[in-house]
Short mmCIF file of C-alpha atoms in Angstrom, two decimals:
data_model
loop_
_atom_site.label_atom_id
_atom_site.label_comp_id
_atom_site.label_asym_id
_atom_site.label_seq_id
_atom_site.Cartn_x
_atom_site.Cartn_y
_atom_site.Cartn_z
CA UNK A 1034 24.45 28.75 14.25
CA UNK A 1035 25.64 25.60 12.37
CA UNK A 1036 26.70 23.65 15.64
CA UNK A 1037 23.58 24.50 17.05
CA UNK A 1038 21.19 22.67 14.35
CA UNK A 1039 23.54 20.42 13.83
CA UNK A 1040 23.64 19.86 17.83
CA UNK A 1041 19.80 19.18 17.95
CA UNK A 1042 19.98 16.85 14.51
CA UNK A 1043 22.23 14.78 16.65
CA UNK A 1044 20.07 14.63 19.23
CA UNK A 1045 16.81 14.22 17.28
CA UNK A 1046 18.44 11.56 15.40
CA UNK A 1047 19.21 9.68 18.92
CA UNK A 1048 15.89 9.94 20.07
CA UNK A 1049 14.68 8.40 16.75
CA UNK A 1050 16.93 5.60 16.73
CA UNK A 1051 15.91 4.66 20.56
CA UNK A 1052 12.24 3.86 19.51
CA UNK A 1053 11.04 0.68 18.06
CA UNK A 1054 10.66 1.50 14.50
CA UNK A 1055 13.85 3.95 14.19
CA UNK A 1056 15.91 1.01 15.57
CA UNK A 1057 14.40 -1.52 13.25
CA UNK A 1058 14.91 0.73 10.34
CA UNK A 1059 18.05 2.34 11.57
CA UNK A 1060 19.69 -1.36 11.63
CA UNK A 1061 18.43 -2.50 8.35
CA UNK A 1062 15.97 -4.75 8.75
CA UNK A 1063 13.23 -2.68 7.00
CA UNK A 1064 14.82 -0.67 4.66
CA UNK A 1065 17.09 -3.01 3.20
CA UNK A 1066 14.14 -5.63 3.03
CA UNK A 1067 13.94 -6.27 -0.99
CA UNK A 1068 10.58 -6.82 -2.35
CA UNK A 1069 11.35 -10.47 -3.07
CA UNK A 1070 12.12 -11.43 0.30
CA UNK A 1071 8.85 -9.77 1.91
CA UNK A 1072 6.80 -11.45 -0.33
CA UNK A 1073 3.08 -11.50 0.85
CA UNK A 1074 3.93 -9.25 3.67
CA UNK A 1075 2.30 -5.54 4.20
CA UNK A 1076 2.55 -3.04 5.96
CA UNK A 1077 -0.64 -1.87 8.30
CA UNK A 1078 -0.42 1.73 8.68
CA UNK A 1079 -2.89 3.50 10.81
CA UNK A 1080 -2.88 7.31 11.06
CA UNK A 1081 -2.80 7.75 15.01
CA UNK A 1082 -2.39 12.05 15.02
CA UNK A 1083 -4.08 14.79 13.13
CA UNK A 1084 -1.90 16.15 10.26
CA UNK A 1085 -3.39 19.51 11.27
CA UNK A 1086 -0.70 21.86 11.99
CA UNK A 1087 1.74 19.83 10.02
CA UNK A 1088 3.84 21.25 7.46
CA UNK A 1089 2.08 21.02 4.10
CA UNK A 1090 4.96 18.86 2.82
CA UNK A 1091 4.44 16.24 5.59
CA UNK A 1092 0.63 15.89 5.03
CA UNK A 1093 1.13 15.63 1.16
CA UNK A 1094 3.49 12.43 2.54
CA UNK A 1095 0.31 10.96 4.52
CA UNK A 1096 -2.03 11.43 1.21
CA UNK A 1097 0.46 10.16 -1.15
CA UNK A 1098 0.38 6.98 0.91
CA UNK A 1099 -3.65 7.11 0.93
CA UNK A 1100 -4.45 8.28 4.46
CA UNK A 1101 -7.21 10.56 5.09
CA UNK A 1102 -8.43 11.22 8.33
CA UNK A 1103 -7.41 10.51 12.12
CA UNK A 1104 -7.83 5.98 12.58
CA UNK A 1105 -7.46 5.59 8.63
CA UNK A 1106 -5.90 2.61 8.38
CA UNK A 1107 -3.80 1.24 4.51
CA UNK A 1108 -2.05 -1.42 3.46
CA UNK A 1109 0.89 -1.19 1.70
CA UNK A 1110 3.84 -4.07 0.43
CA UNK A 1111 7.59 -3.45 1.64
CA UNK A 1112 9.34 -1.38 -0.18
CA UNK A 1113 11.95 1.30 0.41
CA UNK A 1114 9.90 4.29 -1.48
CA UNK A 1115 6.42 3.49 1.24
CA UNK A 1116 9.51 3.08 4.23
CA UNK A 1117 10.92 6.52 3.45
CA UNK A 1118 6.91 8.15 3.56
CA UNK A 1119 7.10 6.49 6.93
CA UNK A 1120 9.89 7.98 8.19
CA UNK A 1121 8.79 11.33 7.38
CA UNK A 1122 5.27 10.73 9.67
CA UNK A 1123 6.65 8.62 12.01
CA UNK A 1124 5.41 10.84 14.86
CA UNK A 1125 1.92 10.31 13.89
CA UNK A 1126 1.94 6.95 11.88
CA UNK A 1127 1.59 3.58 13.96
CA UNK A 1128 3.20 0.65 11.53
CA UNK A 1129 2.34 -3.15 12.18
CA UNK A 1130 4.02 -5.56 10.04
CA UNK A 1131 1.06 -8.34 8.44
CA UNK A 1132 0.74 -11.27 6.42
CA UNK A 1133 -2.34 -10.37 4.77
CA UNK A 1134 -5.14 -7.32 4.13
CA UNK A 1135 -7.43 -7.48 6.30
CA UNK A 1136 -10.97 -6.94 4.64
CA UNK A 1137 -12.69 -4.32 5.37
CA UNK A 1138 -15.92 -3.97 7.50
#
């Protein structure tokens, strides 16, 4: 039972690190971003999927960081606290790295 999950952690962990953001974060260049040297930069974080069906943990993650319904879209500064919330939705999360907050409409 152990090799098993620890079989498909291995491979979930793979399939993470091939994407875009799992490679960026996986080689350091978000998470070990201090504070100081992302000065004035945010992140844009848009809530692409439905946290319907979701366990309740995971959409407590997407309220903590302010995101309410389906195309809600937050700004948030670099730091490792708002990169780990983003790991845990990165399946329905799309992250865009700014220079400034956009107002809003």
């Amino acid at each position: 039972m152990f090799r098993i999950i620890t079989q498909r952690s291995a491979t979930a962990a793979a399939a993470f690190s091939q994407t875009h953001f799992g490679a960026r974060l996986l080689s350091g260049s978000v998470q070990q971003t201090p504070a100081a040297n992302a000065e004035g930069k945010f992140w844009k974080i848009t809530l692409h999927r439905s946290t319907i069906g979701l366990p309740p943990r995971t959409r407590e993650n997407a309220r903590a960081l302010g995101l309410k319904r389906r195309g809600h879209v937050v700004y948030r500064s670099i730091t490792n606290e708002i990169a780990g919330q983003i790991v845990k939705l990165k399946e329905v999360v799309k992250v865009e790295l700014v220079d400034k907050v956009e107002p809003l409409h």
